[in-house]
Short mmCIF file of N, CA and C in Angstrom, two decimals:
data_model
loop_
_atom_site.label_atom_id
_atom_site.label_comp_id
_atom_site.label_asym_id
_atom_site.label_seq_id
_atom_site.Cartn_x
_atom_site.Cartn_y
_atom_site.Cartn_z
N UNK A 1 110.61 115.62 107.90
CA UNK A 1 111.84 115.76 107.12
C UNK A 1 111.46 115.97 105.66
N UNK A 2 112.01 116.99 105.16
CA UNK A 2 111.69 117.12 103.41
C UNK A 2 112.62 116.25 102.74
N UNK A 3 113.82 115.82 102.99
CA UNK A 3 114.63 114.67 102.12
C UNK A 3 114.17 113.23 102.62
N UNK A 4 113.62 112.37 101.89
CA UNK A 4 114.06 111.18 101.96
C UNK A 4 114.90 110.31 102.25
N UNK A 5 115.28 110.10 103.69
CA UNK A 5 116.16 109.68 103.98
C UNK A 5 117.01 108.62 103.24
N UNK A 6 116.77 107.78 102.26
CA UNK A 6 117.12 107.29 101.63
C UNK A 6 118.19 107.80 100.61
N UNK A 7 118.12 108.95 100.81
CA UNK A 7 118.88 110.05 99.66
C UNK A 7 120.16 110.69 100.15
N UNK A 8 120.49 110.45 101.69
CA UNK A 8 121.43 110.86 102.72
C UNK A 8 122.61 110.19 102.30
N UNK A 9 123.66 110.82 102.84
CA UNK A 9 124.81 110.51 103.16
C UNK A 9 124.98 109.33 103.65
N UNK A 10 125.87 108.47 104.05
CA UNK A 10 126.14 107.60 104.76
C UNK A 10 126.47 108.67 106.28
N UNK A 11 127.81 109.64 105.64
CA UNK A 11 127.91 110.20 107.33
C UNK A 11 126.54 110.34 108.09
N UNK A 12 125.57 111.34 107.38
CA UNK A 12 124.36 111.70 107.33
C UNK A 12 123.81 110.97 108.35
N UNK A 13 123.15 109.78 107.75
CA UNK A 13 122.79 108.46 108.66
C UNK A 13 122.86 108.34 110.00
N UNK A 14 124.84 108.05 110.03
CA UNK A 14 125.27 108.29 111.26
C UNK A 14 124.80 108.95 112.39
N UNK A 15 125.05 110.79 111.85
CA UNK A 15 125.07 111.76 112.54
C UNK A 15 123.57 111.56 113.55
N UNK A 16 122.26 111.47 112.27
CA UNK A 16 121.39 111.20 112.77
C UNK A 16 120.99 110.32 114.16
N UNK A 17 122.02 108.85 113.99
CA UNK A 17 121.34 107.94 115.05
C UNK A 17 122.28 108.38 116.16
N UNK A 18 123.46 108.77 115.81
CA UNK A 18 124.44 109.54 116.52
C UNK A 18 123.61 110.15 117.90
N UNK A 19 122.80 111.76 117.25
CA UNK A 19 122.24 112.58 117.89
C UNK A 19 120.90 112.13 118.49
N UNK A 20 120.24 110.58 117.89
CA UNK A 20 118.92 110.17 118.24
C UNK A 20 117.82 110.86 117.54
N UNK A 21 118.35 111.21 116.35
CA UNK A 21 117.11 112.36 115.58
C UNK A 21 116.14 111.06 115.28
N UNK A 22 116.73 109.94 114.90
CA UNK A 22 116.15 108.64 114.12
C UNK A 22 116.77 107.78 115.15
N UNK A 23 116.03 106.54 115.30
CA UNK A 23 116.92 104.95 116.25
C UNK A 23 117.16 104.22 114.72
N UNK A 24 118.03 103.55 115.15
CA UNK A 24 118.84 102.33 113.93
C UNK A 24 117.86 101.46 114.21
N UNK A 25 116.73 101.24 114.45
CA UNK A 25 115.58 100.00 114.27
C UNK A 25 114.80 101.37 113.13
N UNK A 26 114.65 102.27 113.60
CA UNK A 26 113.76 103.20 112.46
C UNK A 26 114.16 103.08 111.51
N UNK A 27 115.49 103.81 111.26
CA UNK A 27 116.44 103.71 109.88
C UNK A 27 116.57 102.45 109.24
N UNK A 28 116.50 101.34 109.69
CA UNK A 28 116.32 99.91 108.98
C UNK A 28 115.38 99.74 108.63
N UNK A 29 114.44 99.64 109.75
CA UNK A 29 112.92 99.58 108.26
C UNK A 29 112.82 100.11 107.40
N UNK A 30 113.11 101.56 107.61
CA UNK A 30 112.63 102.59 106.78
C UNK A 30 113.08 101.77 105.37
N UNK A 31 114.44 101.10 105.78
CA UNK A 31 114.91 100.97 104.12
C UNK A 31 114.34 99.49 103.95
N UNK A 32 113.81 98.44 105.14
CA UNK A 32 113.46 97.26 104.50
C UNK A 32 112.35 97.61 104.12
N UNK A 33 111.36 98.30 104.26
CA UNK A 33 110.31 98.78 103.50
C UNK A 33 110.35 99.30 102.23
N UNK A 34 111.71 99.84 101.47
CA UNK A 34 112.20 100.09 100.39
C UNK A 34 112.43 98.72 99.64
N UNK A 35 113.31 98.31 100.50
CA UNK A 35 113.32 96.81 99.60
C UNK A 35 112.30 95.95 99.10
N UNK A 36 111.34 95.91 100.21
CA UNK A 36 110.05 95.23 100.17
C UNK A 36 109.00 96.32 98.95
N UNK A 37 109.31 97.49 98.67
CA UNK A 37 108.53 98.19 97.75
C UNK A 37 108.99 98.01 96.15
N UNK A 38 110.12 98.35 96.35
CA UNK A 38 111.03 98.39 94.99
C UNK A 38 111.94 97.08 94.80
N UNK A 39 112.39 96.02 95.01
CA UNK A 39 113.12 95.12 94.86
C UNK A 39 112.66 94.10 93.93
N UNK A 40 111.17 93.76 93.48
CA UNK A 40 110.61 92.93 92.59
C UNK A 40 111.25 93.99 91.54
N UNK A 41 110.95 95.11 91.79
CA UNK A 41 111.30 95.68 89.77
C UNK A 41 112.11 95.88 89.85
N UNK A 42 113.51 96.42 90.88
CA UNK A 42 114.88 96.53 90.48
C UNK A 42 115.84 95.40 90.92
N UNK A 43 115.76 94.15 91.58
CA UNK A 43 116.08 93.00 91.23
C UNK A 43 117.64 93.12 92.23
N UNK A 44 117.79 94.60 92.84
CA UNK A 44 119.12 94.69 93.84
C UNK A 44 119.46 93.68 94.70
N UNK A 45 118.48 93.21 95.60
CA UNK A 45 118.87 92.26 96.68
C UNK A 45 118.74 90.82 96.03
N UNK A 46 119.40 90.00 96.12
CA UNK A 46 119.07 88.28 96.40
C UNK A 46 118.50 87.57 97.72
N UNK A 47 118.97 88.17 98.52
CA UNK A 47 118.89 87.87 99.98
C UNK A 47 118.55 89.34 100.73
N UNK A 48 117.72 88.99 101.53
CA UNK A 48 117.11 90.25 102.38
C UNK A 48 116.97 89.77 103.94
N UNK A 49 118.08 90.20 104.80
CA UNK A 49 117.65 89.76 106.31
C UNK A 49 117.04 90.44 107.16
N UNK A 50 115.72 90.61 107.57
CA UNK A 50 114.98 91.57 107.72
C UNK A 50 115.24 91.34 109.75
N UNK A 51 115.34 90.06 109.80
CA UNK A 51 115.00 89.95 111.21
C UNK A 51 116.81 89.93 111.56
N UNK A 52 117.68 89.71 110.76
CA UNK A 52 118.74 89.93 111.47
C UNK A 52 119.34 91.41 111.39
N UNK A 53 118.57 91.94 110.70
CA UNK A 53 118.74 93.35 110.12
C UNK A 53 118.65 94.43 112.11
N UNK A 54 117.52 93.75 112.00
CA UNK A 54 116.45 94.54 112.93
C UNK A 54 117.12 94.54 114.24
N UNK A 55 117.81 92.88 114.92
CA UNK A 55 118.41 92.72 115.72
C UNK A 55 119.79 93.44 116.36
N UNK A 56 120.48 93.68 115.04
CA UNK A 56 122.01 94.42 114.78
C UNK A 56 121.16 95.60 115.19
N UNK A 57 119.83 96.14 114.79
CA UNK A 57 119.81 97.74 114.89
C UNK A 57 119.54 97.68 116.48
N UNK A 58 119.06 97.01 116.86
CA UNK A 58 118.79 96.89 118.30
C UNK A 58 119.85 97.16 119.05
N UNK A 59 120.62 96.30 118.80
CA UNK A 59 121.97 96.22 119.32
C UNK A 59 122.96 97.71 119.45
N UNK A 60 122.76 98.49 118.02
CA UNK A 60 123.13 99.77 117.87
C UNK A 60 122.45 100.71 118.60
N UNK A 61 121.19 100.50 118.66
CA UNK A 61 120.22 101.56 119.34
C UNK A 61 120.55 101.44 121.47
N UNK A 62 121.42 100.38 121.66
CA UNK A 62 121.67 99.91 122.73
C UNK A 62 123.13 100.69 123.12
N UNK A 63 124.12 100.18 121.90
CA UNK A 63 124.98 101.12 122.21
C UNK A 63 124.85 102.82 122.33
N UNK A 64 124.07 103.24 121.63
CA UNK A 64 123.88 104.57 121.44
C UNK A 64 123.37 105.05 123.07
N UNK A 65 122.34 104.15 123.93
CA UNK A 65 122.07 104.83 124.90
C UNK A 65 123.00 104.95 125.92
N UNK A 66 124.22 103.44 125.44
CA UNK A 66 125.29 103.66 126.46
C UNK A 66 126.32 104.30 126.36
N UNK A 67 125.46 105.19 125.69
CA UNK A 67 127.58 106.60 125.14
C UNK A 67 128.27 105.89 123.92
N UNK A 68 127.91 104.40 123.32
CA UNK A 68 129.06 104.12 122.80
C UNK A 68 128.62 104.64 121.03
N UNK A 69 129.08 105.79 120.94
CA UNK A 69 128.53 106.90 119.41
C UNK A 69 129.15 107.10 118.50
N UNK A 70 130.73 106.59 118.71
CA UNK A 70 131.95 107.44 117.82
C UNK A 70 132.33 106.17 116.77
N UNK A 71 131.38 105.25 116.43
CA UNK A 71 131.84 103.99 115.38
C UNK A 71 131.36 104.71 114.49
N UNK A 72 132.59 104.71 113.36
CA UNK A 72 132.07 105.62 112.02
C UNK A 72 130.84 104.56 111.30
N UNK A 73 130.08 104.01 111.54
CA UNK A 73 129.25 103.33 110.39
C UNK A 73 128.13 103.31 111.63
N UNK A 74 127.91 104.13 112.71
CA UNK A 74 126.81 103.48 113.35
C UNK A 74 125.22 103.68 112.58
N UNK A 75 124.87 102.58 112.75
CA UNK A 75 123.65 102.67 112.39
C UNK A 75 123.17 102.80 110.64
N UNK A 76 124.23 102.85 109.95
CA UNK A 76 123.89 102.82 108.48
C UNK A 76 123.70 101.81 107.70
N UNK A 77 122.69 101.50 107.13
CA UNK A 77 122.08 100.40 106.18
C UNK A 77 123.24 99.69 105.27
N UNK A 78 123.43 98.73 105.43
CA UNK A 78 124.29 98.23 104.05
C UNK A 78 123.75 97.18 103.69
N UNK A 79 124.23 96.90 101.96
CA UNK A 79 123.94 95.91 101.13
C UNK A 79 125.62 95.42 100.94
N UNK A 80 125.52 94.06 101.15
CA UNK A 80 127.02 93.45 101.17
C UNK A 80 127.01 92.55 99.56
N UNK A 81 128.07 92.45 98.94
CA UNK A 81 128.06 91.70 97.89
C UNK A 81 127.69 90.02 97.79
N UNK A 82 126.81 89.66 97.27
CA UNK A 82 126.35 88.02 97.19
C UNK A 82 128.25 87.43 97.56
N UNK A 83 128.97 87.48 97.03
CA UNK A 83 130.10 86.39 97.49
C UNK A 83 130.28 86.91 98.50
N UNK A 84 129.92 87.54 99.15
CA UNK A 84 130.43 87.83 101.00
C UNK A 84 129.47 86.61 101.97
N UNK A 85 130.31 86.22 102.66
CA UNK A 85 129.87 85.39 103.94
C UNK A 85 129.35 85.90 104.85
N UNK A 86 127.72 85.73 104.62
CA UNK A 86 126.72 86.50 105.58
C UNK A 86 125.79 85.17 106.14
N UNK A 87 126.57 85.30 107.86
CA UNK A 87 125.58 83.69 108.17
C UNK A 87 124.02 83.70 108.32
N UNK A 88 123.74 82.78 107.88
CA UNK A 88 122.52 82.09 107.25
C UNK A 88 121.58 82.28 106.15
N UNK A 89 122.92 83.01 104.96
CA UNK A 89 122.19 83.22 103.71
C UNK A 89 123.23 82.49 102.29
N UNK A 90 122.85 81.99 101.73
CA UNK A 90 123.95 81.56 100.71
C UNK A 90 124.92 82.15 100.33
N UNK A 91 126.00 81.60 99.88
CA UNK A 91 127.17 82.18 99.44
C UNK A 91 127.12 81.67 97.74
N UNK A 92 126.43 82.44 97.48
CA UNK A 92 126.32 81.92 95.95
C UNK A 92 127.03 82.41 94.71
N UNK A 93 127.54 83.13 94.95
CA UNK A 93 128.74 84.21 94.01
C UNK A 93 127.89 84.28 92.60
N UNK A 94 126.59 84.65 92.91
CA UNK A 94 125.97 84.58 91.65
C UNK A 94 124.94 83.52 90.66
N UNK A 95 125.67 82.31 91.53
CA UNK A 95 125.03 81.04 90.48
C UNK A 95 124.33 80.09 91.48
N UNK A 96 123.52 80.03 90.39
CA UNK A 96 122.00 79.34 91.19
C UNK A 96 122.85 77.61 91.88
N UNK A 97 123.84 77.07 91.38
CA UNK A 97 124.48 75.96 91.46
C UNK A 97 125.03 75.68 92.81
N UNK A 98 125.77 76.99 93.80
CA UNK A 98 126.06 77.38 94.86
C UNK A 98 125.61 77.88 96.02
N UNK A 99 123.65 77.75 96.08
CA UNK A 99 122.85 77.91 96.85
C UNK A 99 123.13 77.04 98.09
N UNK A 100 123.22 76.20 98.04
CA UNK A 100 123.57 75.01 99.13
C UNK A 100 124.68 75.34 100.09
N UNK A 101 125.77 76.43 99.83
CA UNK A 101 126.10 76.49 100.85
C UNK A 101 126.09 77.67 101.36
N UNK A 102 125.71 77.76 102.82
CA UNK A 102 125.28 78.61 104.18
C UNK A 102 126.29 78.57 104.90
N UNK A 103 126.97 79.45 104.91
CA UNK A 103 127.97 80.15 106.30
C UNK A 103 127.18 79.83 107.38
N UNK A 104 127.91 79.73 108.51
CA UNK A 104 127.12 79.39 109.10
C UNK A 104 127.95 80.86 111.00
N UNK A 105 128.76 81.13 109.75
CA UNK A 105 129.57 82.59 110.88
C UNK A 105 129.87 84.17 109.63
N UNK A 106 129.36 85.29 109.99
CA UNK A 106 130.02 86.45 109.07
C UNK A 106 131.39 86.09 108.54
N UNK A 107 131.33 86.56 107.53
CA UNK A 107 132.90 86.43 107.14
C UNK A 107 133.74 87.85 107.59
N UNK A 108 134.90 88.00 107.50
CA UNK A 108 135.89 89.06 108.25
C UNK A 108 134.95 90.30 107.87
N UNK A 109 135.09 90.66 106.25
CA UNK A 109 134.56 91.86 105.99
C UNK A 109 132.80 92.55 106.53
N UNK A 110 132.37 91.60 106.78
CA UNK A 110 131.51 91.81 107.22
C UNK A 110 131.34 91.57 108.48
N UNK A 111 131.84 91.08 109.22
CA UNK A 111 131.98 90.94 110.90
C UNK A 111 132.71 92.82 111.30
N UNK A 112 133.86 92.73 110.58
CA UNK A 112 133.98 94.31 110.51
C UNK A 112 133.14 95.44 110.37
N UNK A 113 132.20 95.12 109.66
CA UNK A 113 131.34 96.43 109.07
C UNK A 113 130.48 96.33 110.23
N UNK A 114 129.94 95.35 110.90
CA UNK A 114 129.38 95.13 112.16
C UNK A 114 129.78 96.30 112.87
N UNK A 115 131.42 95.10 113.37
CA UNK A 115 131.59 96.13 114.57
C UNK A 115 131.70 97.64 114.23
N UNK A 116 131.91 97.86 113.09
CA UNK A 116 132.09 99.87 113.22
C UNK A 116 130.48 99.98 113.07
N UNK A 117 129.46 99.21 112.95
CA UNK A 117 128.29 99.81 113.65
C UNK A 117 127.21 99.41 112.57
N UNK A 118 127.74 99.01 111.38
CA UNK A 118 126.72 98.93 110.03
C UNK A 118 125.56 98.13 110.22
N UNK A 119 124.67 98.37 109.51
CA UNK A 119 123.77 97.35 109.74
C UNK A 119 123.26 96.79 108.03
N UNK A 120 123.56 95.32 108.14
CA UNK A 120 123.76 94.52 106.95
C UNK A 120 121.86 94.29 106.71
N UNK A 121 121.51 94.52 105.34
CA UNK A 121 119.89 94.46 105.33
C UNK A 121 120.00 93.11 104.11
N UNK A 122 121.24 92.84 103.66
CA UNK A 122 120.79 91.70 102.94
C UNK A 122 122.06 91.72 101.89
N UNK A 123 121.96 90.59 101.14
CA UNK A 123 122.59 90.23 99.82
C UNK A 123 122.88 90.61 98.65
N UNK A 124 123.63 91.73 97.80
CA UNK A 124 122.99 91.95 96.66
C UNK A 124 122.85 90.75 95.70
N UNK A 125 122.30 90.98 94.31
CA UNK A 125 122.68 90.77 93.15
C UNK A 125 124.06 90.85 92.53
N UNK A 126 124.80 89.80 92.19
CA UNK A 126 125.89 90.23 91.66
C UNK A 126 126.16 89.27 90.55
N UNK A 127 127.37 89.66 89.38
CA UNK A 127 127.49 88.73 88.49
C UNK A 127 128.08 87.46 88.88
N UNK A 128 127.76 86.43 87.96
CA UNK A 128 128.11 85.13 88.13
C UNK A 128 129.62 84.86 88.49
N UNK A 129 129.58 84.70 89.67
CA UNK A 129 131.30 84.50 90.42
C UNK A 129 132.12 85.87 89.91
N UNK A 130 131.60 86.75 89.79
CA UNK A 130 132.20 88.64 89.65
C UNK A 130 132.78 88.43 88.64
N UNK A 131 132.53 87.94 87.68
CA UNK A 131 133.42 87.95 85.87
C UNK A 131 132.93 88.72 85.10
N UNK A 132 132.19 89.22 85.69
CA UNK A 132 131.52 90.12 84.19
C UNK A 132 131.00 91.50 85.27
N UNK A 133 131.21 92.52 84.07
CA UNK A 133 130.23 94.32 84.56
C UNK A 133 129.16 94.51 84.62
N UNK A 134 128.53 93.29 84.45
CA UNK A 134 126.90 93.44 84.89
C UNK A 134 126.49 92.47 85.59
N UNK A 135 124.69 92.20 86.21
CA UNK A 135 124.63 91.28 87.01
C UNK A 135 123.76 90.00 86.19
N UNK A 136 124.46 89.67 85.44
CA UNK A 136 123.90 88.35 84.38
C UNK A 136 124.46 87.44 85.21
N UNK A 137 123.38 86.40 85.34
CA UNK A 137 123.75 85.23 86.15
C UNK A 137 122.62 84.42 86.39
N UNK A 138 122.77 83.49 87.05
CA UNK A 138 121.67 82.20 86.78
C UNK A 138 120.70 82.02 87.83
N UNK A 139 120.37 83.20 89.05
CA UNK A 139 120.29 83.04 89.84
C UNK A 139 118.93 83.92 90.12
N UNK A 140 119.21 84.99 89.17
CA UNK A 140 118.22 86.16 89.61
C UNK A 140 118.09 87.15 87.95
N UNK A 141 117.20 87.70 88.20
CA UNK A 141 117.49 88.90 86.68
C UNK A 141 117.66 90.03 87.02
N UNK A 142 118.59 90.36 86.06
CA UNK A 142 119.41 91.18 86.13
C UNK A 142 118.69 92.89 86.69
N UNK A 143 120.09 93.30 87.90
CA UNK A 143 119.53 94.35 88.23
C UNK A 143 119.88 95.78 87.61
N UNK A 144 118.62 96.41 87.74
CA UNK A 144 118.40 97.41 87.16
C UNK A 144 118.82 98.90 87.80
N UNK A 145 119.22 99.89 86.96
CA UNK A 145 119.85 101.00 87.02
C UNK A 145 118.90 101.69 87.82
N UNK A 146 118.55 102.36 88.86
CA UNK A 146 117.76 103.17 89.84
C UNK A 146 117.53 104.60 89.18
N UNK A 147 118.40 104.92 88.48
CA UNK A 147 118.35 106.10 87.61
C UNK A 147 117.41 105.97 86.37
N UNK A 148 118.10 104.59 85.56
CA UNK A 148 116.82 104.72 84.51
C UNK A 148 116.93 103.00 84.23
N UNK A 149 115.56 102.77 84.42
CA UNK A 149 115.57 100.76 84.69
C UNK A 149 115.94 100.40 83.51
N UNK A 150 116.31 100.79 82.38
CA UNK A 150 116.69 100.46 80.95
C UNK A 150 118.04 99.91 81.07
N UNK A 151 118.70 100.68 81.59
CA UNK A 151 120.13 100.01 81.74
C UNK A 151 119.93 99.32 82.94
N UNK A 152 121.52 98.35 82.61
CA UNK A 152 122.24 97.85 83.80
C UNK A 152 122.61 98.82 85.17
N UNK A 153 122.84 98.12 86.35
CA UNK A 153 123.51 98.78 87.36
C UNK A 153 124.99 98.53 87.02
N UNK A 154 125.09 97.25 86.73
CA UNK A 154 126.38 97.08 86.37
C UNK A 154 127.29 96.67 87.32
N UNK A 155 128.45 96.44 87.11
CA UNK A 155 129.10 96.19 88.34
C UNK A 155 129.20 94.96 88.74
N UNK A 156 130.46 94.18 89.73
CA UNK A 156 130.18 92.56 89.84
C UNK A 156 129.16 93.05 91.02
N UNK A 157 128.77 93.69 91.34
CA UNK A 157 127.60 93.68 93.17
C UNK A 157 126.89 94.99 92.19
N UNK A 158 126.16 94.69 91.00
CA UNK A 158 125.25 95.86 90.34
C UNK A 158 124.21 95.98 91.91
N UNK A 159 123.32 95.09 92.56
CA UNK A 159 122.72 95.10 93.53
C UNK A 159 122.82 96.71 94.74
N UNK A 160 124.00 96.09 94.73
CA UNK A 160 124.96 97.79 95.61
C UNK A 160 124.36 98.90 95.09
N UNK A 161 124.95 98.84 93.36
CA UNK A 161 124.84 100.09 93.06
C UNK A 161 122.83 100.60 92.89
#
């Protein structure tokens, strides 16, 4: 492939695990290996679930052999915002103070993104309880713009962006 898959569409993604060009265990590494390359210097993720990552792709790569193809999100990587309820990672909305508590079930929005097929790779960075346009907070340092690391990403889930 001459594009970097990383550089795709979301449909893109899809289409791919869709047709079996790529399996949703491929397409997940591919990007936890991104995280694991680039995430010390751009500071996106807080939380990274590599093994529950892997499992969901399993699961997708399962549906795919059984016909089940037409979930618009199959198989595409997502980063969910730190205040989202992702079980067995903190719900910290930013602040190092709120580590202690662990969901211990997905919360709706993300039990959703499930079922249309997503596959959750981890936590971003986000600002302290989403009050502010950047990701200043007590928890992590601040993440950096992918375009040019000088700036902010910005954003209460800069991580996302």
């Amino acid at each position: 492939m001459d594009v970097d898959i990383a550089y795709l569409h979301a449909h893109e993604l899809r289409d791919m695990v869709r047709d079996k060009q790529i399996s949703a265990v491929e397409l997940t590494q591919h990007f936890l290996d991104r995280i694991e390359k680039y995430n010390e210097e751009y500071h996106a993720y807080d939380w990274v679930v590599p093994e529950q990552a892997l499992e969901d792709a399993r699961r997708v790569d399962k549906w795919v052999a059984e016909g089940k193809i037409d979930l618009q999100l199959l198989g595409v990587p997502f980063i969910i915002d730190g205040a989202m309820r992702l079980e067995g990672t903190p719900l910290s909305y930013g602040c190092v103070l709120d580590i202690d508590e662990i969901p211990k079930s997905d919360g709706g929005e993300v039990t959703m993104l499930k079922e249309a097929g997503a596959i959750i790779l981890g936590k971003g960075n986000t600002s302290e309880f989403g009050m502010t346009a950047s990701t200043i907070n007590s928890l992590s340092p601040q993440a950096k713009n992918p375009l040019n690391p000088l700036y902010s990403a910005g954003g209460a889930c800069g991580g996302a962006a």
